[in-house]
Each structure stands twice: as C-alpha cells, then as structure tokens.
Coordinates of C-alpha atoms in Angstrom, one line a residue:
M1 CA 0.0 0.0 0.0
N2 CA 1.3 3.4 -0.9
S3 CA 1.8 5.7 2.0
A4 CA 0.6 8.8 0.1
Q5 CA -3.0 7.9 0.2
P6 CA -5.3 10.5 -1.5
S7 CA -8.0 12.2 0.5
S8 CA -11.7 11.4 0.0
G9 CA -12.1 15.0 -1.4
L10 CA -9.5 14.4 -4.1
L11 CA -11.0 11.1 -5.0
V12 CA -14.5 12.7 -5.3
A13 CA -13.0 15.4 -7.5
V14 CA -11.6 12.7 -9.8
M15 CA -14.9 10.9 -9.9
I16 CA -16.6 14.2 -10.8
A17 CA -14.0 14.8 -13.6
C18 CA -14.6 11.3 -15.0
V19 CA -18.3 11.8 -15.3
A20 CA -17.9 15.4 -16.6
T21 CA -15.5 14.1 -19.3
C22 CA -17.5 11.0 -20.5
Y23 CA -20.8 12.9 -20.6
G24 CA -19.5 16.4 -21.6
F25 CA -17.1 15.2 -24.3
G26 CA -18.5 11.8 -25.1
I27 CA -22.1 12.9 -25.5
A28 CA -22.5 16.7 -25.6
L29 CA -19.5 17.7 -27.8
F30 CA -20.9 16.3 -31.0
S31 CA -24.0 18.5 -30.7
Q32 CA -21.9 21.7 -30.4
I33 CA -19.6 20.9 -33.4
I34 CA -22.2 19.6 -35.9
P35 CA -22.1 22.6 -38.3
D36 CA -18.3 22.4 -38.6
M37 CA -18.2 18.7 -39.2
R38 CA -21.1 18.8 -41.7
H39 CA -19.2 21.3 -43.8
D40 CA -16.2 18.9 -44.2
L41 CA -17.8 15.4 -44.0
G42 CA -21.0 16.3 -45.9
F43 CA -23.7 14.6 -43.7
G44 CA -27.2 15.7 -43.3
Y45 CA -29.6 16.1 -40.3
A46 CA -31.0 12.7 -40.9
Y47 CA -27.6 11.4 -40.0
V48 CA -27.5 13.6 -36.9
G49 CA -30.9 12.3 -35.8
A50 CA -29.9 8.7 -36.4
V51 CA -26.6 9.1 -34.5
T52 CA -28.1 10.8 -31.5
G53 CA -30.8 8.1 -31.3
L54 CA -28.2 5.4 -31.5
V55 CA -26.1 7.1 -28.7
Q56 CA -29.1 6.9 -26.4
L57 CA -29.5 3.2 -27.1
S58 CA -25.8 2.8 -26.6
S59 CA -26.1 4.4 -23.2
V60 CA -28.7 1.7 -22.2
A61 CA -26.4 -1.1 -23.4
F62 CA -23.4 0.4 -21.6
A63 CA -25.4 0.8 -18.4
L64 CA -26.0 -3.0 -18.5
L65 CA -22.4 -3.6 -19.4
G66 CA -21.2 -1.3 -16.6
T67 CA -23.3 -3.1 -14.0
W68 CA -21.9 -6.5 -15.2
L69 CA -18.3 -5.2 -15.1
V70 CA -18.6 -3.8 -11.6
H71 CA -19.4 -7.3 -10.4
R72 CA -16.6 -8.9 -12.4
I73 CA -13.7 -6.5 -12.3
G74 CA -14.8 -3.9 -9.7
A75 CA -16.1 -0.3 -9.8
A76 CA -12.7 1.4 -10.0
R77 CA -11.4 -0.7 -12.9
T78 CA -14.8 -0.2 -14.7
V79 CA -14.5 3.6 -14.4
V80 CA -10.8 3.7 -15.6
A81 CA -11.6 1.4 -18.5
S82 CA -14.6 3.5 -19.5
V83 CA -12.8 6.8 -19.4
S84 CA -9.8 5.3 -21.4
L85 CA -12.2 3.9 -24.0
C86 CA -13.9 7.3 -24.3
G87 CA -10.6 9.0 -24.8
L88 CA -9.5 6.6 -27.5
C89 CA -12.8 7.1 -29.4
L90 CA -12.6 10.9 -29.1
T91 CA -9.1 10.9 -30.5
S92 CA -10.1 8.6 -33.4
V93 CA -13.1 10.6 -34.6
P94 CA -11.0 13.1 -36.8
L95 CA -8.8 10.3 -38.1
T96 CA -11.5 8.9 -40.4
G97 CA -13.8 10.4 -43.0
N98 CA -16.1 7.3 -43.0
L99 CA -19.4 8.3 -41.6
Y100 CA -20.2 4.8 -40.4
V101 CA -17.0 4.6 -38.4
V102 CA -17.7 8.1 -37.0
A103 CA -21.1 7.0 -35.9
I104 CA -19.7 3.9 -34.2
L105 CA -17.1 6.0 -32.4
L106 CA -19.7 8.4 -31.2
M107 CA -21.9 5.6 -30.0
I108 CA -19.1 4.1 -28.0
S109 CA -17.9 7.3 -26.5
G110 CA -21.4 8.4 -25.6
G111 CA -22.2 5.0 -24.0
T112 CA -19.2 5.3 -21.7
G113 CA -21.0 8.0 -19.8
A114 CA -23.4 5.4 -18.5
S115 CA -20.7 2.8 -17.7
T116 CA -18.7 5.5 -15.9
F117 CA -21.7 6.8 -13.8
V118 CA -23.1 3.4 -12.8
P119 CA -20.0 2.4 -10.7
M120 CA -20.0 5.7 -8.8
I121 CA -22.6 4.4 -6.3
D122 CA -20.0 1.8 -5.2
L123 CA -17.0 4.1 -5.3
A124 CA -18.9 6.8 -3.2
A125 CA -19.8 4.1 -0.7
R126 CA -16.1 3.3 -0.3
V127 CA -14.6 6.8 -0.1
V128 CA -17.3 9.0 1.4
S129 CA -18.9 8.8 4.8
T130 CA -22.6 8.0 5.0
E131 CA -23.6 11.5 6.1
R132 CA -21.8 13.1 3.1
R133 CA -22.7 10.5 0.4
G134 CA -25.8 12.3 -0.8
F135 CA -23.8 15.5 -1.2
A136 CA -21.0 13.7 -3.1
M137 CA -23.4 11.9 -5.5
S138 CA -25.3 15.2 -6.1
L139 CA -22.1 16.8 -7.2
I140 CA -21.1 13.9 -9.3
S141 CA -24.5 13.9 -11.1
S142 CA -24.1 17.6 -11.8
A143 CA -20.7 17.0 -13.4
P144 CA -22.0 17.0 -17.0
A145 CA -22.6 20.7 -16.7
Y146 CA -18.8 21.2 -16.3
G147 CA -18.2 19.2 -19.5
V148 CA -20.7 21.3 -21.4
L149 CA -19.0 24.5 -20.2
A150 CA -15.6 23.1 -21.3
N151 CA -17.1 22.4 -24.8
S152 CA -18.4 25.9 -25.0
A153 CA -14.8 27.2 -24.6
L154 CA -13.1 24.7 -26.8
V155 CA -15.4 24.7 -29.8
P156 CA -15.1 28.5 -30.5
A157 CA -11.4 28.4 -29.9
F158 CA -10.7 25.7 -32.5
A159 CA -13.7 25.0 -34.6
G160 CA -14.3 28.7 -35.1
N161 CA -11.0 28.9 -37.0
G162 CA -11.8 25.9 -39.1
H163 CA -9.9 23.4 -37.0
W164 CA -12.7 21.3 -35.6
Q165 CA -10.4 18.2 -35.6
M166 CA -8.3 19.8 -32.9
V167 CA -11.3 19.8 -30.5
W168 CA -11.5 16.0 -30.7
Y169 CA -7.7 15.7 -30.3
V170 CA -7.6 18.0 -27.3
T171 CA -10.6 16.4 -25.5
G172 CA -9.3 12.9 -26.3
A173 CA -5.9 13.6 -25.0
A174 CA -7.3 15.2 -21.8
T175 CA -9.6 12.2 -21.3
I176 CA -6.8 9.7 -21.6
A177 CA -4.6 11.8 -19.2
L178 CA -7.6 11.7 -16.8
A179 CA -7.8 7.9 -17.1
V180 CA -4.1 7.6 -16.2
A181 CA -4.5 10.0 -13.2
A182 CA -7.6 8.1 -12.0
H183 CA -5.8 4.8 -12.3
V184 CA -2.9 6.1 -10.1
L185 CA -5.1 7.7 -7.5
F186 CA -7.6 4.8 -7.3
G187 CA -4.6 2.4 -6.9
R188 CA -3.1 4.5 -4.1
A189 CA -6.5 4.6 -2.3
G190 CA -6.8 0.8 -2.5
L191 CA -10.0 1.0 -4.6
F192 CA -8.9 -1.8 -6.9
D193 CA -9.1 -4.1 -3.8
H194 CA -12.3 -5.8 -2.8
G195 CA -12.4 -4.3 0.6
T196 CA -14.2 -1.1 1.6
R197 CA -13.0 1.9 3.3
H198 CA -16.4 2.8 4.8
D199 CA -19.0 0.3 5.9
T200 CA -22.3 0.8 4.0
P201 CA -25.1 1.6 6.4
A202 CA -27.1 -1.2 5.0
S203 CA -24.5 -3.7 6.1
S204 CA -24.1 -2.2 9.5
A205 CA -27.8 -1.6 10.2
G206 CA -29.4 -4.7 8.8
G207 CA -30.0 -3.4 5.3
S208 CA -31.0 -5.3 2.2
V209 CA -28.5 -7.9 1.1
S210 CA -30.4 -9.2 -2.0
L211 CA -32.4 -7.7 -4.7
R212 CA -35.5 -9.7 -3.7
S213 CA -35.3 -8.5 -0.1
T214 CA -35.5 -4.9 -1.3
M215 CA -39.1 -5.3 -2.4
P216 CA -41.4 -3.4 -2.4
W217 CA -39.4 -0.1 -2.1
V218 CA -37.2 -1.0 -5.0
A219 CA -40.3 -1.1 -7.3
L220 CA -40.8 2.6 -6.5
I221 CA -37.1 3.2 -7.2
F222 CA -37.4 1.5 -10.6
A223 CA -40.5 3.6 -11.4
L224 CA -38.7 6.8 -10.4
G225 CA -35.8 5.8 -12.6
F226 CA -38.2 5.5 -15.6
V227 CA -39.8 8.9 -14.6
N228 CA -36.3 10.5 -14.4
G229 CA -36.0 9.8 -18.1
M230 CA -39.6 10.3 -19.3
M231 CA -40.3 13.6 -17.5
P232 CA -37.2 15.9 -17.7
Y233 CA -35.9 15.0 -21.2
P234 CA -39.0 16.1 -23.2
Y235 CA -38.9 19.3 -21.2
L236 CA -35.5 20.1 -22.6
T237 CA -36.0 18.6 -26.1
Y238 CA -39.0 20.7 -26.9
L239 CA -38.0 23.9 -25.0
S240 CA -36.4 25.8 -27.9
P241 CA -39.2 24.9 -30.4
F242 CA -41.8 26.0 -27.8
L243 CA -40.1 29.3 -27.1
R244 CA -39.2 30.2 -30.7
E245 CA -41.9 28.6 -32.9
E246 CA -45.0 28.8 -30.7
L247 CA -44.3 31.7 -28.4
G248 CA -42.3 33.8 -31.0
Y249 CA -39.3 34.5 -28.8
S250 CA -35.9 35.2 -30.4
V251 CA -33.1 32.8 -30.8
G252 CA -31.1 35.0 -28.5
F253 CA -33.6 34.7 -25.7
A254 CA -33.8 30.9 -26.1
S255 CA -30.0 30.6 -26.1
W256 CA -29.7 32.9 -23.0
L257 CA -32.3 30.7 -21.2
W258 CA -30.3 27.6 -22.0
A259 CA -27.2 29.2 -20.7
T260 CA -29.1 30.1 -17.5
I261 CA -30.1 26.5 -17.1
G262 CA -26.5 25.3 -17.5
A263 CA -25.2 27.9 -15.0
V264 CA -27.8 27.1 -12.4
G265 CA -27.1 23.4 -12.9
I266 CA -23.6 23.8 -11.6
G267 CA -24.7 25.3 -8.3
A268 CA -27.7 22.9 -8.1
G269 CA -25.4 20.0 -7.1
F270 CA -24.2 22.0 -4.1
I271 CA -27.7 23.1 -3.1
M272 CA -29.3 19.7 -3.3
G273 CA -26.2 18.0 -1.9
T274 CA -26.5 20.2 1.2
I275 CA -30.2 19.3 1.6
S276 CA -29.3 15.6 1.2
S277 CA -26.6 15.8 3.8
R278 CA -28.8 17.6 6.4
L279 CA -32.3 16.0 5.7
G280 CA -31.6 12.9 3.7
S281 CA -31.6 11.9 0.1
R282 CA -35.3 11.2 0.1
H283 CA -36.1 14.8 1.1
A284 CA -33.8 16.2 -1.5
M285 CA -35.4 14.0 -4.1
L286 CA -38.8 15.3 -3.0
F287 CA -37.6 18.9 -3.4
C288 CA -36.4 18.1 -7.0
Y289 CA -39.8 16.7 -8.0
L290 CA -41.6 19.6 -6.5
V291 CA -39.5 22.1 -8.5
F292 CA -40.1 20.0 -11.7
L293 CA -43.8 20.3 -11.0
A294 CA -43.5 24.1 -10.6
A295 CA -41.4 24.4 -13.7
G296 CA -43.9 22.5 -15.8
A297 CA -46.9 24.3 -14.4
L298 CA -45.4 27.8 -15.0
M299 CA -44.8 26.9 -18.7
V300 CA -48.5 26.0 -19.0
L301 CA -50.0 28.8 -16.9
D302 CA -48.0 31.8 -18.1
P303 CA -44.9 31.3 -20.3
S304 CA -44.0 34.9 -20.4
R305 CA -40.3 35.8 -20.6
E306 CA -39.9 36.4 -16.9
L307 CA -41.8 33.2 -15.8
S308 CA -40.1 31.2 -18.5
I309 CA -36.7 32.2 -17.0
L310 CA -38.0 31.3 -13.5
A311 CA -39.3 27.9 -14.8
G312 CA -35.9 27.2 -16.4
I313 CA -34.1 28.0 -13.1
L314 CA -36.5 25.8 -11.1
F315 CA -36.1 23.0 -13.6
S316 CA -32.3 23.2 -13.5
L317 CA -32.3 23.0 -9.7
G318 CA -33.6 19.5 -9.9
F319 CA -32.4 18.2 -13.3
Y320 CA -28.7 17.5 -12.7
P321 CA -28.9 16.5 -9.0
I322 CA -31.8 14.0 -9.3
Y323 CA -29.6 11.5 -11.1
G324 CA -27.2 11.4 -8.1
L325 CA -29.8 11.5 -5.3
L326 CA -31.5 8.4 -6.5
P327 CA -28.4 6.2 -6.2
A328 CA -27.5 8.0 -3.0
Y329 CA -30.8 6.9 -1.5
V330 CA -30.3 3.3 -2.7
S331 CA -26.8 3.2 -1.1
H332 CA -28.5 4.0 2.2
R333 CA -31.0 1.1 1.8
A334 CA -28.9 -1.7 0.3
V335 CA -25.4 -3.1 0.5
S336 CA -23.0 -2.0 -2.2
S337 CA -23.3 -5.0 -4.6
V338 CA -27.1 -4.9 -4.6
A339 CA -27.1 -1.1 -4.9
V340 CA -25.0 -1.2 -8.1
T341 CA -27.4 -3.7 -9.6
I342 CA -30.4 -1.6 -8.7
F343 CA -28.8 1.6 -10.0
G344 CA -27.8 -0.2 -13.3
I345 CA -31.4 -1.2 -13.8
C346 CA -32.5 2.3 -13.0
T347 CA -30.1 3.7 -15.6
V348 CA -31.5 1.4 -18.3
L349 CA -35.1 2.4 -17.3
Q350 CA -34.0 6.1 -17.5
G351 CA -32.8 5.6 -21.1
I352 CA -36.1 3.9 -22.0
G353 CA -38.0 6.6 -20.2
G354 CA -36.2 9.3 -22.1
T355 CA -37.0 7.7 -25.5
T356 CA -40.6 7.2 -24.5
G357 CA -41.0 10.7 -23.2
N358 CA -39.6 12.3 -26.4
F359 CA -41.8 10.1 -28.5
F360 CA -45.0 10.9 -26.7
G361 CA -43.9 14.6 -26.6
G362 CA -44.0 14.6 -30.4
V363 CA -47.4 12.8 -30.3
I364 CA -48.8 15.4 -27.9
K365 CA -47.7 18.2 -30.2
T366 CA -49.1 16.5 -33.3
W367 CA -52.5 15.8 -31.6
T368 CA -53.0 19.2 -29.9
G369 CA -51.0 21.5 -32.1
S370 CA -49.3 23.0 -29.1
F371 CA -46.2 22.2 -27.0
S372 CA -47.9 23.3 -23.8
G373 CA -49.5 19.8 -23.4
I374 CA -45.9 18.4 -23.0
Y375 CA -45.3 20.7 -20.1
L376 CA -48.7 19.9 -18.6
A377 CA -47.7 16.2 -18.8
V378 CA -44.3 17.1 -17.1
A379 CA -46.2 18.7 -14.2
I380 CA -48.6 15.7 -13.8
I381 CA -45.8 13.1 -13.9
S382 CA -43.9 15.2 -11.4
A383 CA -46.8 15.2 -9.0
I384 CA -47.0 11.4 -9.3
A385 CA -43.2 11.3 -8.6
V386 CA -43.8 13.4 -5.5
A387 CA -46.3 10.9 -4.2
M388 CA -44.0 7.9 -4.9
T389 CA -41.1 9.7 -3.1
I390 CA -43.3 10.3 -0.1
A391 CA -44.1 6.6 -0.1
L392 CA -40.5 5.6 0.0
P393 CA -39.1 4.4 3.4
K394 CA -36.8 6.9 5.2
D395 CA -33.1 6.8 4.6
H396 CA -31.1 4.5 6.9
R397 CA -28.8 7.1 8.4
T398 CA -26.2 7.0 11.1
R399 CA -25.8 9.9 13.5

C-alpha cells in the first residue's frame, strides 16, 4: 500500500472529472460541433438524428455492461476502462472520414457516460462517509454541466478557426490523461481491492442484502428511474421549439435561457447535496420533483419571458442532482453490490423513459397542435413522482 493515500475530497473530484468528461465530451460535444463537421464530412440532419438516437440506445447497453463489469472486475477498474475507451474514441473521430465509423465511435464514447456513472454508487460508498454521500453523489451527477462548459470554450477556440479536428484531439488527450491519473489515485486509495473503506449503512444496520429483499421499495425506485428519463428530457427537447416557434421569442432569448439552465445546474449540485446531507436523500429528491412540478406548471399557466426564466431556473435546480440523489438513496438502503445492480437497472429504465418521453412529446404536439401539453404532462408526472417519493421508506442514516 502506498503511504501517500489520496484524500476522499480528491477522489470525489476525480470521480466528478470522470463523469464530466464522458458525458460532456462523449455525448454533448458532437451537438456543439455539428455545423463544422457537416461542412467537411457532408452529412445531413437525418444522419445527426440517427446518431443521437443510437447514442441513447448505446447508453442503455453500456449501463448494463457497466453493471456487469462492476461485479466482475470492480467499480474502479470499470471507471478507468470506460474513461480510457472514451478518450481513444474521441481521438479517433477526426482520423477517419467514413461516416459509419464516426457513428460507431460516437456511440461508444457516448455509451461510456453510463458505464462511468453506474459504478459511482459503489465508489462513493467506499470513499465518502454515510452523512456526506448524498452531497457527493449530487455533485457527481451535476458533473456533465462542467463538461458542457468546457465544450463551450473549446469549440469557438478551435472550430471557429476551421480546425474542428483539434477539438477532438484535445478532448481525447485530456480524457486519456484523466484515465491515467484516475488509475494512479484509485490504486493508491486501494479502490482496486475488494475491501471497503467505509461500511455501508445497510450492512451495518441490517439493510437489504439481496435484490428480492429490497421489495417493495425497489419497485418505487425503478418507477422513479423511468420517470427521471420520461419527464425531464422532453422538457429540454421541446424547449427551444416551444419558445421560438410557438411563443415567438428570439433565438437570442432561447440561447440565454439555455445558458441560465446550465449555469444554475452547476450550483444545483451543491444546493441539493446540502439538503441531502442535512435532511436525507429522500427529502432532497422530493424537493427536486416539486421544482419539476412548478417548472412544468409555469410553462403552461404563463410562459412569459420572466416566468419562462423562472421555470428554467427551477427545472435546472432539480435536473442534474436527481440522477445522483436516487443512487445515494439506494446506497443507504442496500449493500453496495445490490445497490450497483439496482442503479444499473434504473439507468437502463432512465434511457427507455427518455426515449418514451420524447416520442410521446411529439405525439402530444401533433395531436394538440401545441407544445404546452408536453409541459402539462411534465407537471402531472412530477406530481406522481412526489407521491412515490413520499411513499419511500426513510433513509437509513447514522448519526
């Protein structure tokens, strides 16, 4: 064992960086650089739609793969392997002009976001105390916002000068360097071993030790996992069309609202993490679903500029943290190995929910001729999620 053992704060920072990289670079980068790549590679928006849809399916597959790998090779090795694979794919994108190969590389790099995030529930249980776990997972789930901000700086710097290939090289190299750093730090912390640094509350307080024994509360968790895909994603998918096409707002206003959502998302992890640390993950989840309800209702009742901004702020407060609070709650109720399985299934259901929500969002717009029905559905589903969260047992917490 190395004497220079990294602190839990440094390990959490590395975990945040891994998630920020695989989601920010692996998934979000392509969307920001599409115009520049289209000019040189000559693909159309049908290709863009197909690739983004395949990336979503890839995320579901990698969530299953990540769950399987955690049980086979451990959480730390799964994260390092996922980040390394993401970096290699990012670096390879500009090396080929074949659109099929580019699509495959984007699918793999996008999928690594799921296989990086799923193991975090196990790593957090090993490096963070029970009282701080909800705070840590809230920060980790908000990490994609950092990746998006990094993209916003890199794309204008390189792609704006006609060198979009450099964006992929830089992000790929940074990702590979992060994988090396994570490997070194995880090794020094003993995370490649099978032992744990912190006992899980479930194991010390008679918590669930098998998937069957978690019933019936786990059924509510699976339902909430599906809701976490079905409800928030249509809100974002149809936001710009609603603002610009139906309400007649300018592209500048829509872009500014998106920037506000991203900026608030960074701070939301700290806010919800603090609530989780003081009141429990269940109460923080409840707050998230309540702000989702308010954000949907405002867009239906009065989508004026001022209230649209308020709705965006409320939505962002819950959007990023909710994906960390759900696994944090599970880690309080089940031992680590079972928690990873539950979270892996939730991640798969989240992907299915996102696809379902976007599909029915389009159906609602077609049937009603308005986007407002989508936001009414968001509010209704959020109210159902509030009821399900209230029905969940309390966190098993140590004092």
